[in-house]
Amino acid sequence: MPLLWPTVSVHKITDITAEQLHAMGIKALILDADDTLSGHGEQVLFPGVETWLASMKASGCAMLIASNNFKERVEPFAKKLGLPFISLSLKPLPVGLLRAVHRLGTKRSETAMVGDQIFTDILGANLTGLRSFLVTPESMEARFGFRRRLEVSIRKKIGYGVLGGKEKLNGK
């Protein structure tokens, strides 16, 4: 599997179902915060995410937020959601994601990363031996402009969701 390929690509995080995770043998999710659960640097969840989180918790799926952002941004967000977190996770380096797997108490084969960035979330998951869900970002935030432009060409090449484009739900 190429290092930049996600296991599954979805339009938004709420498209991931407990049934899909169960079929894949996934017991835990490592969640990116910015442009996955909420807007970049925001504390307000995207529509439907609160209900999705509750349904994932009810299904027994363990979850943890792993962000490259600072503790001051991630901690109040994670506390509001009742989730453990790792800030400054250093994605795509495996160190933070390995800490997340350890804190979740699962095996790498039972854990998936969910995020919006190919060069941090997906690459990090693949380097760590995790499966991954790539979500389509809500915006092309200016601070990641160059990286986002590179991602568009990669998303087109591998046939995965591009802003405003079609997404594959099965990772094939």
mmCIF file of the C-alpha atoms, coordinates in Angstrom:
data_MODEL
# 
_entry.id   MODEL 
# 
loop_
_atom_site.group_PDB 
_atom_site.id 
_atom_site.type_symbol 
_atom_site.label_atom_id 
_atom_site.label_alt_id 
_atom_site.label_comp_id 
_atom_site.label_asym_id 
_atom_site.label_entity_id 
_atom_site.label_seq_id 
_atom_site.pdbx_PDB_ins_code 
_atom_site.Cartn_x 
_atom_site.Cartn_y 
_atom_site.Cartn_z 
_atom_site.occupancy 
_atom_site.B_iso_or_equiv 
_atom_site.pdbx_formal_charge 
_atom_site.auth_seq_id 
_atom_site.auth_comp_id 
_atom_site.auth_asym_id 
_atom_site.auth_atom_id 
_atom_site.pdbx_PDB_model_num 
ATOM 1   C CA . MET A 1 1   ? 0.000   0.000  0.000  1.00 0.00 ? 1   MET A CA 1 
ATOM 2   C CA . PRO A 1 2   ? 1.525   3.334  -0.975 1.00 0.00 ? 2   PRO A CA 1 
ATOM 3   C CA . LEU A 1 3   ? 2.305   5.539  2.012  1.00 0.00 ? 3   LEU A CA 1 
ATOM 4   C CA . LEU A 1 4   ? -0.108  8.281  0.954  1.00 0.00 ? 4   LEU A CA 1 
ATOM 5   C CA . TRP A 1 5   ? -3.103  6.003  0.291  1.00 0.00 ? 5   TRP A CA 1 
ATOM 6   C CA . PRO A 1 6   ? -5.879  5.928  2.906  1.00 0.00 ? 6   PRO A CA 1 
ATOM 7   C CA . THR A 1 7   ? -7.635  2.674  3.678  1.00 0.00 ? 7   THR A CA 1 
ATOM 8   C CA . VAL A 1 8   ? -11.028 4.348  3.213  1.00 0.00 ? 8   VAL A CA 1 
ATOM 9   C CA . SER A 1 9   ? -12.059 7.794  2.012  1.00 0.00 ? 9   SER A CA 1 
ATOM 10  C CA . VAL A 1 10  ? -15.306 9.440  3.085  1.00 0.00 ? 10  VAL A CA 1 
ATOM 11  C CA . HIS A 1 11  ? -16.842 12.848 2.588  1.00 0.00 ? 11  HIS A CA 1 
ATOM 12  C CA . LYS A 1 12  ? -17.154 13.555 6.321  1.00 0.00 ? 12  LYS A CA 1 
ATOM 13  C CA . ILE A 1 13  ? -16.529 11.745 9.561  1.00 0.00 ? 13  ILE A CA 1 
ATOM 14  C CA . THR A 1 14  ? -20.235 11.080 10.078 1.00 0.00 ? 14  THR A CA 1 
ATOM 15  C CA . ASP A 1 15  ? -20.156 8.777  7.029  1.00 0.00 ? 15  ASP A CA 1 
ATOM 16  C CA . ILE A 1 16  ? -18.146 6.243  9.053  1.00 0.00 ? 16  ILE A CA 1 
ATOM 17  C CA . THR A 1 17  ? -20.440 3.682  10.679 1.00 0.00 ? 17  THR A CA 1 
ATOM 18  C CA . ALA A 1 18  ? -20.057 1.385  13.655 1.00 0.00 ? 18  ALA A CA 1 
ATOM 19  C CA . GLU A 1 19  ? -21.031 -1.518 11.369 1.00 0.00 ? 19  GLU A CA 1 
ATOM 20  C CA . GLN A 1 20  ? -18.217 -0.635 8.971  1.00 0.00 ? 20  GLN A CA 1 
ATOM 21  C CA . LEU A 1 21  ? -15.699 -0.484 11.831 1.00 0.00 ? 21  LEU A CA 1 
ATOM 22  C CA . HIS A 1 22  ? -16.934 -3.808 13.216 1.00 0.00 ? 22  HIS A CA 1 
ATOM 23  C CA . ALA A 1 23  ? -16.610 -5.452 9.782  1.00 0.00 ? 23  ALA A CA 1 
ATOM 24  C CA . MET A 1 24  ? -13.035 -4.143 9.576  1.00 0.00 ? 24  MET A CA 1 
ATOM 25  C CA . GLY A 1 25  ? -12.186 -5.366 13.090 1.00 0.00 ? 25  GLY A CA 1 
ATOM 26  C CA . ILE A 1 26  ? -11.581 -1.811 14.296 1.00 0.00 ? 26  ILE A CA 1 
ATOM 27  C CA . LYS A 1 27  ? -12.203 -1.221 18.002 1.00 0.00 ? 27  LYS A CA 1 
ATOM 28  C CA . ALA A 1 28  ? -10.712 2.260  18.368 1.00 0.00 ? 28  ALA A CA 1 
ATOM 29  C CA . LEU A 1 29  ? -10.358 5.503  16.435 1.00 0.00 ? 29  LEU A CA 1 
ATOM 30  C CA . ILE A 1 30  ? -7.695  8.161  16.698 1.00 0.00 ? 30  ILE A CA 1 
ATOM 31  C CA . LEU A 1 31  ? -9.383  11.393 15.637 1.00 0.00 ? 31  LEU A CA 1 
ATOM 32  C CA . ASP A 1 32  ? -7.796  14.508 14.216 1.00 0.00 ? 32  ASP A CA 1 
ATOM 33  C CA . ALA A 1 33  ? -9.538  17.687 15.424 1.00 0.00 ? 33  ALA A CA 1 
ATOM 34  C CA . ASP A 1 34  ? -9.071  20.484 12.899 1.00 0.00 ? 34  ASP A CA 1 
ATOM 35  C CA . ASP A 1 35  ? -11.089 20.099 9.682  1.00 0.00 ? 35  ASP A CA 1 
ATOM 36  C CA . THR A 1 36  ? -12.152 16.616 10.806 1.00 0.00 ? 36  THR A CA 1 
ATOM 37  C CA . LEU A 1 37  ? -14.365 17.262 13.844 1.00 0.00 ? 37  LEU A CA 1 
ATOM 38  C CA . SER A 1 38  ? -14.528 21.064 13.649 1.00 0.00 ? 38  SER A CA 1 
ATOM 39  C CA . GLY A 1 39  ? -13.169 24.015 11.731 1.00 0.00 ? 39  GLY A CA 1 
ATOM 40  C CA . HIS A 1 40  ? -9.496  24.842 12.137 1.00 0.00 ? 40  HIS A CA 1 
ATOM 41  C CA . GLY A 1 41  ? -8.916  26.182 15.655 1.00 0.00 ? 41  GLY A CA 1 
ATOM 42  C CA . GLU A 1 42  ? -12.640 26.189 16.470 1.00 0.00 ? 42  GLU A CA 1 
ATOM 43  C CA . GLN A 1 43  ? -14.406 24.649 19.461 1.00 0.00 ? 43  GLN A CA 1 
ATOM 44  C CA . VAL A 1 44  ? -17.744 24.115 17.646 1.00 0.00 ? 44  VAL A CA 1 
ATOM 45  C CA . LEU A 1 45  ? -18.304 20.702 16.084 1.00 0.00 ? 45  LEU A CA 1 
ATOM 46  C CA . PHE A 1 46  ? -19.372 20.252 12.474 1.00 0.00 ? 46  PHE A CA 1 
ATOM 47  C CA . PRO A 1 47  ? -23.098 19.397 12.116 1.00 0.00 ? 47  PRO A CA 1 
ATOM 48  C CA . GLY A 1 48  ? -23.893 15.818 13.083 1.00 0.00 ? 48  GLY A CA 1 
ATOM 49  C CA . VAL A 1 49  ? -20.561 15.128 14.797 1.00 0.00 ? 49  VAL A CA 1 
ATOM 50  C CA . GLU A 1 50  ? -21.951 15.248 18.345 1.00 0.00 ? 50  GLU A CA 1 
ATOM 51  C CA . THR A 1 51  ? -24.566 12.609 17.487 1.00 0.00 ? 51  THR A CA 1 
ATOM 52  C CA . TRP A 1 52  ? -21.954 10.556 15.610 1.00 0.00 ? 52  TRP A CA 1 
ATOM 53  C CA . LEU A 1 53  ? -19.598 10.613 18.623 1.00 0.00 ? 53  LEU A CA 1 
ATOM 54  C CA . ALA A 1 54  ? -22.425 9.460  20.907 1.00 0.00 ? 54  ALA A CA 1 
ATOM 55  C CA . SER A 1 55  ? -23.293 6.594  18.569 1.00 0.00 ? 55  SER A CA 1 
ATOM 56  C CA . MET A 1 56  ? -19.651 5.524  18.322 1.00 0.00 ? 56  MET A CA 1 
ATOM 57  C CA . LYS A 1 57  ? -19.342 5.564  22.121 1.00 0.00 ? 57  LYS A CA 1 
ATOM 58  C CA . ALA A 1 58  ? -22.582 3.562  22.425 1.00 0.00 ? 58  ALA A CA 1 
ATOM 59  C CA . SER A 1 59  ? -21.204 0.970  19.987 1.00 0.00 ? 59  SER A CA 1 
ATOM 60  C CA . GLY A 1 60  ? -18.175 0.474  22.245 1.00 0.00 ? 60  GLY A CA 1 
ATOM 61  C CA . CYS A 1 61  ? -15.674 2.188  19.972 1.00 0.00 ? 61  CYS A CA 1 
ATOM 62  C CA . ALA A 1 62  ? -12.862 3.775  21.969 1.00 0.00 ? 62  ALA A CA 1 
ATOM 63  C CA . MET A 1 63  ? -11.759 7.201  20.722 1.00 0.00 ? 63  MET A CA 1 
ATOM 64  C CA . LEU A 1 64  ? -8.922  9.624  21.340 1.00 0.00 ? 64  LEU A CA 1 
ATOM 65  C CA . ILE A 1 65  ? -8.052  12.969 19.769 1.00 0.00 ? 65  ILE A CA 1 
ATOM 66  C CA . ALA A 1 66  ? -4.508  13.280 18.404 1.00 0.00 ? 66  ALA A CA 1 
ATOM 67  C CA . SER A 1 67  ? -3.628  16.716 17.109 1.00 0.00 ? 67  SER A CA 1 
ATOM 68  C CA . ASN A 1 68  ? -0.467  18.472 16.060 1.00 0.00 ? 68  ASN A CA 1 
ATOM 69  C CA . ASN A 1 69  ? -1.924  21.579 17.671 1.00 0.00 ? 69  ASN A CA 1 
ATOM 70  C CA . PHE A 1 70  ? -0.998  22.951 21.097 1.00 0.00 ? 70  PHE A CA 1 
ATOM 71  C CA . LYS A 1 71  ? -2.492  21.744 24.387 1.00 0.00 ? 71  LYS A CA 1 
ATOM 72  C CA . GLU A 1 72  ? -4.244  25.109 24.825 1.00 0.00 ? 72  GLU A CA 1 
ATOM 73  C CA . ARG A 1 73  ? -6.328  24.382 21.714 1.00 0.00 ? 73  ARG A CA 1 
ATOM 74  C CA . VAL A 1 74  ? -6.821  20.627 22.107 1.00 0.00 ? 74  VAL A CA 1 
ATOM 75  C CA . GLU A 1 75  ? -7.452  20.185 25.844 1.00 0.00 ? 75  GLU A CA 1 
ATOM 76  C CA . PRO A 1 76  ? -10.671 22.244 26.187 1.00 0.00 ? 76  PRO A CA 1 
ATOM 77  C CA . PHE A 1 77  ? -11.983 20.733 22.952 1.00 0.00 ? 77  PHE A CA 1 
ATOM 78  C CA . ALA A 1 78  ? -11.305 17.159 24.097 1.00 0.00 ? 78  ALA A CA 1 
ATOM 79  C CA . LYS A 1 79  ? -12.687 17.803 27.589 1.00 0.00 ? 79  LYS A CA 1 
ATOM 80  C CA . LYS A 1 80  ? -15.906 19.158 26.105 1.00 0.00 ? 80  LYS A CA 1 
ATOM 81  C CA . LEU A 1 81  ? -16.253 15.900 24.158 1.00 0.00 ? 81  LEU A CA 1 
ATOM 82  C CA . GLY A 1 82  ? -15.218 13.697 27.066 1.00 0.00 ? 82  GLY A CA 1 
ATOM 83  C CA . LEU A 1 83  ? -12.324 12.229 25.096 1.00 0.00 ? 83  LEU A CA 1 
ATOM 84  C CA . PRO A 1 84  ? -8.684  11.693 25.995 1.00 0.00 ? 84  PRO A CA 1 
ATOM 85  C CA . PHE A 1 85  ? -6.203  13.574 23.835 1.00 0.00 ? 85  PHE A CA 1 
ATOM 86  C CA . ILE A 1 86  ? -2.625  13.911 22.737 1.00 0.00 ? 86  ILE A CA 1 
ATOM 87  C CA . SER A 1 87  ? -1.487  17.369 21.671 1.00 0.00 ? 87  SER A CA 1 
ATOM 88  C CA . LEU A 1 88  ? 1.669   18.065 19.688 1.00 0.00 ? 88  LEU A CA 1 
ATOM 89  C CA . SER A 1 89  ? 1.401   14.504 18.360 1.00 0.00 ? 89  SER A CA 1 
ATOM 90  C CA . LEU A 1 90  ? 4.064   15.178 15.704 1.00 0.00 ? 90  LEU A CA 1 
ATOM 91  C CA . LYS A 1 91  ? 2.131   13.482 12.880 1.00 0.00 ? 91  LYS A CA 1 
ATOM 92  C CA . PRO A 1 92  ? 3.277   12.024 10.532 1.00 0.00 ? 92  PRO A CA 1 
ATOM 93  C CA . LEU A 1 93  ? 5.959   10.685 12.868 1.00 0.00 ? 93  LEU A CA 1 
ATOM 94  C CA . PRO A 1 94  ? 4.718   7.473  14.533 1.00 0.00 ? 94  PRO A CA 1 
ATOM 95  C CA . VAL A 1 95  ? 5.588   8.530  18.102 1.00 0.00 ? 95  VAL A CA 1 
ATOM 96  C CA . GLY A 1 96  ? 2.300   10.301 18.922 1.00 0.00 ? 96  GLY A CA 1 
ATOM 97  C CA . LEU A 1 97  ? 0.133   7.736  17.181 1.00 0.00 ? 97  LEU A CA 1 
ATOM 98  C CA . LEU A 1 98  ? 1.908   4.890  18.988 1.00 0.00 ? 98  LEU A CA 1 
ATOM 99  C CA . ARG A 1 99  ? 1.243   6.708  22.287 1.00 0.00 ? 99  ARG A CA 1 
ATOM 100 C CA . ALA A 1 100 ? -2.412  6.999  21.249 1.00 0.00 ? 100 ALA A CA 1 
ATOM 101 C CA . VAL A 1 101 ? -2.691  3.264  20.509 1.00 0.00 ? 101 VAL A CA 1 
ATOM 102 C CA . HIS A 1 102 ? -1.106  2.505  23.893 1.00 0.00 ? 102 HIS A CA 1 
ATOM 103 C CA . ARG A 1 103 ? -3.523  4.848  25.723 1.00 0.00 ? 103 ARG A CA 1 
ATOM 104 C CA . LEU A 1 104 ? -6.481  3.302  23.896 1.00 0.00 ? 104 LEU A CA 1 
ATOM 105 C CA . GLY A 1 105 ? -5.352  -0.178 24.985 1.00 0.00 ? 105 GLY A CA 1 
ATOM 106 C CA . THR A 1 106 ? -5.767  -1.658 21.518 1.00 0.00 ? 106 THR A CA 1 
ATOM 107 C CA . LYS A 1 107 ? -3.536  -3.283 18.949 1.00 0.00 ? 107 LYS A CA 1 
ATOM 108 C CA . ARG A 1 108 ? -2.487  -1.358 15.858 1.00 0.00 ? 108 ARG A CA 1 
ATOM 109 C CA . SER A 1 109 ? -4.527  -3.790 13.767 1.00 0.00 ? 109 SER A CA 1 
ATOM 110 C CA . GLU A 1 110 ? -7.646  -2.784 15.767 1.00 0.00 ? 110 GLU A CA 1 
ATOM 111 C CA . THR A 1 111 ? -7.072  0.967  15.503 1.00 0.00 ? 111 THR A CA 1 
ATOM 112 C CA . ALA A 1 112 ? -7.654  3.487  12.708 1.00 0.00 ? 112 ALA A CA 1 
ATOM 113 C CA . MET A 1 113 ? -6.688  7.116  12.232 1.00 0.00 ? 113 MET A CA 1 
ATOM 114 C CA . VAL A 1 114 ? -9.367  9.544  10.983 1.00 0.00 ? 114 VAL A CA 1 
ATOM 115 C CA . GLY A 1 115 ? -8.161  12.818 9.493  1.00 0.00 ? 115 GLY A CA 1 
ATOM 116 C CA . ASP A 1 116 ? -8.295  15.295 6.657  1.00 0.00 ? 116 ASP A CA 1 
ATOM 117 C CA . GLN A 1 117 ? -4.624  15.627 5.698  1.00 0.00 ? 117 GLN A CA 1 
ATOM 118 C CA . ILE A 1 118 ? -2.750  13.140 3.553  1.00 0.00 ? 118 ILE A CA 1 
ATOM 119 C CA . PHE A 1 119 ? 0.733   14.315 4.585  1.00 0.00 ? 119 PHE A CA 1 
ATOM 120 C CA . THR A 1 120 ? 0.083   14.155 8.334  1.00 0.00 ? 120 THR A CA 1 
ATOM 121 C CA . ASP A 1 121 ? -2.873  11.916 9.194  1.00 0.00 ? 121 ASP A CA 1 
ATOM 122 C CA . ILE A 1 122 ? -2.722  9.321  6.404  1.00 0.00 ? 122 ILE A CA 1 
ATOM 123 C CA . LEU A 1 123 ? 1.057   9.182  6.100  1.00 0.00 ? 123 LEU A CA 1 
ATOM 124 C CA . GLY A 1 124 ? 1.332   8.956  9.891  1.00 0.00 ? 124 GLY A CA 1 
ATOM 125 C CA . ALA A 1 125 ? -1.187  6.111  10.035 1.00 0.00 ? 125 ALA A CA 1 
ATOM 126 C CA . ASN A 1 126 ? 0.606   4.181  7.312  1.00 0.00 ? 126 ASN A CA 1 
ATOM 127 C CA . LEU A 1 127 ? 4.032   4.695  8.917  1.00 0.00 ? 127 LEU A CA 1 
ATOM 128 C CA . THR A 1 128 ? 2.566   3.445  12.212 1.00 0.00 ? 128 THR A CA 1 
ATOM 129 C CA . GLY A 1 129 ? 0.802   0.408  10.729 1.00 0.00 ? 129 GLY A CA 1 
ATOM 130 C CA . LEU A 1 130 ? -2.723  1.728  11.308 1.00 0.00 ? 130 LEU A CA 1 
ATOM 131 C CA . ARG A 1 131 ? -5.622  1.757  8.931  1.00 0.00 ? 131 ARG A CA 1 
ATOM 132 C CA . SER A 1 132 ? -6.939  5.171  7.989  1.00 0.00 ? 132 SER A CA 1 
ATOM 133 C CA . PHE A 1 133 ? -10.032 7.131  7.027  1.00 0.00 ? 133 PHE A CA 1 
ATOM 134 C CA . LEU A 1 134 ? -9.474  10.232 4.930  1.00 0.00 ? 134 LEU A CA 1 
ATOM 135 C CA . VAL A 1 135 ? -12.179 12.883 5.199  1.00 0.00 ? 135 VAL A CA 1 
ATOM 136 C CA . THR A 1 136 ? -12.656 15.667 2.682  1.00 0.00 ? 136 THR A CA 1 
ATOM 137 C CA . PRO A 1 137 ? -11.593 18.943 4.329  1.00 0.00 ? 137 PRO A CA 1 
ATOM 138 C CA . GLU A 1 138 ? -14.231 21.619 4.762  1.00 0.00 ? 138 GLU A CA 1 
ATOM 139 C CA . SER A 1 139 ? -11.878 24.356 3.587  1.00 0.00 ? 139 SER A CA 1 
ATOM 140 C CA . MET A 1 140 ? -8.532  25.057 1.985  1.00 0.00 ? 140 MET A CA 1 
ATOM 141 C CA . GLU A 1 141 ? -7.153  26.973 4.954  1.00 0.00 ? 141 GLU A CA 1 
ATOM 142 C CA . ALA A 1 142 ? -4.458  29.411 3.877  1.00 0.00 ? 142 ALA A CA 1 
ATOM 143 C CA . ARG A 1 143 ? -1.762  28.148 6.234  1.00 0.00 ? 143 ARG A CA 1 
ATOM 144 C CA . PHE A 1 144 ? -1.827  24.735 4.541  1.00 0.00 ? 144 PHE A CA 1 
ATOM 145 C CA . GLY A 1 145 ? -2.308  26.057 0.986  1.00 0.00 ? 145 GLY A CA 1 
ATOM 146 C CA . PHE A 1 146 ? 0.756   24.482 -0.622 1.00 0.00 ? 146 PHE A CA 1 
ATOM 147 C CA . ARG A 1 147 ? 0.151   21.127 1.051  1.00 0.00 ? 147 ARG A CA 1 
ATOM 148 C CA . ARG A 1 148 ? -3.537  21.221 0.128  1.00 0.00 ? 148 ARG A CA 1 
ATOM 149 C CA . ARG A 1 149 ? -2.659  21.906 -3.525 1.00 0.00 ? 149 ARG A CA 1 
ATOM 150 C CA . LEU A 1 150 ? -0.389  18.850 -3.481 1.00 0.00 ? 150 LEU A CA 1 
ATOM 151 C CA . GLU A 1 151 ? -3.172  16.824 -1.884 1.00 0.00 ? 151 GLU A CA 1 
ATOM 152 C CA . VAL A 1 152 ? -5.647  17.714 -4.631 1.00 0.00 ? 152 VAL A CA 1 
ATOM 153 C CA . SER A 1 153 ? -3.436  16.116 -7.277 1.00 0.00 ? 153 SER A CA 1 
ATOM 154 C CA . ILE A 1 154 ? -2.887  13.037 -5.100 1.00 0.00 ? 154 ILE A CA 1 
ATOM 155 C CA . ARG A 1 155 ? -6.605  12.714 -4.344 1.00 0.00 ? 155 ARG A CA 1 
ATOM 156 C CA . LYS A 1 156 ? -7.359  12.897 -8.073 1.00 0.00 ? 156 LYS A CA 1 
ATOM 157 C CA . LYS A 1 157 ? -4.650  10.376 -8.922 1.00 0.00 ? 157 LYS A CA 1 
ATOM 158 C CA . ILE A 1 158 ? -5.806  7.783  -6.411 1.00 0.00 ? 158 ILE A CA 1 
ATOM 159 C CA . GLY A 1 159 ? -9.481  8.502  -7.053 1.00 0.00 ? 159 GLY A CA 1 
ATOM 160 C CA . TYR A 1 160 ? -10.359 9.733  -3.598 1.00 0.00 ? 160 TYR A CA 1 
ATOM 161 C CA . GLY A 1 161 ? -12.444 12.681 -2.424 1.00 0.00 ? 161 GLY A CA 1 
ATOM 162 C CA . VAL A 1 162 ? -11.395 16.099 -3.608 1.00 0.00 ? 162 VAL A CA 1 
ATOM 163 C CA . LEU A 1 163 ? -13.074 19.261 -2.407 1.00 0.00 ? 163 LEU A CA 1 
ATOM 164 C CA . GLY A 1 164 ? -16.481 19.211 -4.042 1.00 0.00 ? 164 GLY A CA 1 
ATOM 165 C CA . GLY A 1 165 ? -15.715 15.884 -5.739 1.00 0.00 ? 165 GLY A CA 1 
ATOM 166 C CA . LYS A 1 166 ? -16.802 12.277 -5.487 1.00 0.00 ? 166 LYS A CA 1 
ATOM 167 C CA . GLU A 1 167 ? -15.596 10.081 -2.656 1.00 0.00 ? 167 GLU A CA 1 
ATOM 168 C CA . LYS A 1 168 ? -15.063 6.363  -2.379 1.00 0.00 ? 168 LYS A CA 1 
ATOM 169 C CA . LEU A 1 169 ? -16.661 4.857  0.686  1.00 0.00 ? 169 LEU A CA 1 
ATOM 170 C CA . ASN A 1 170 ? -15.068 1.431  0.477  1.00 0.00 ? 170 ASN A CA 1 
ATOM 171 C CA . GLY A 1 171 ? -11.412 2.284  -0.046 1.00 0.00 ? 171 GLY A CA 1 
ATOM 172 C CA . LYS A 1 172 ? -11.215 0.324  -3.317 1.00 0.00 ? 172 LYS A CA 1 
# 
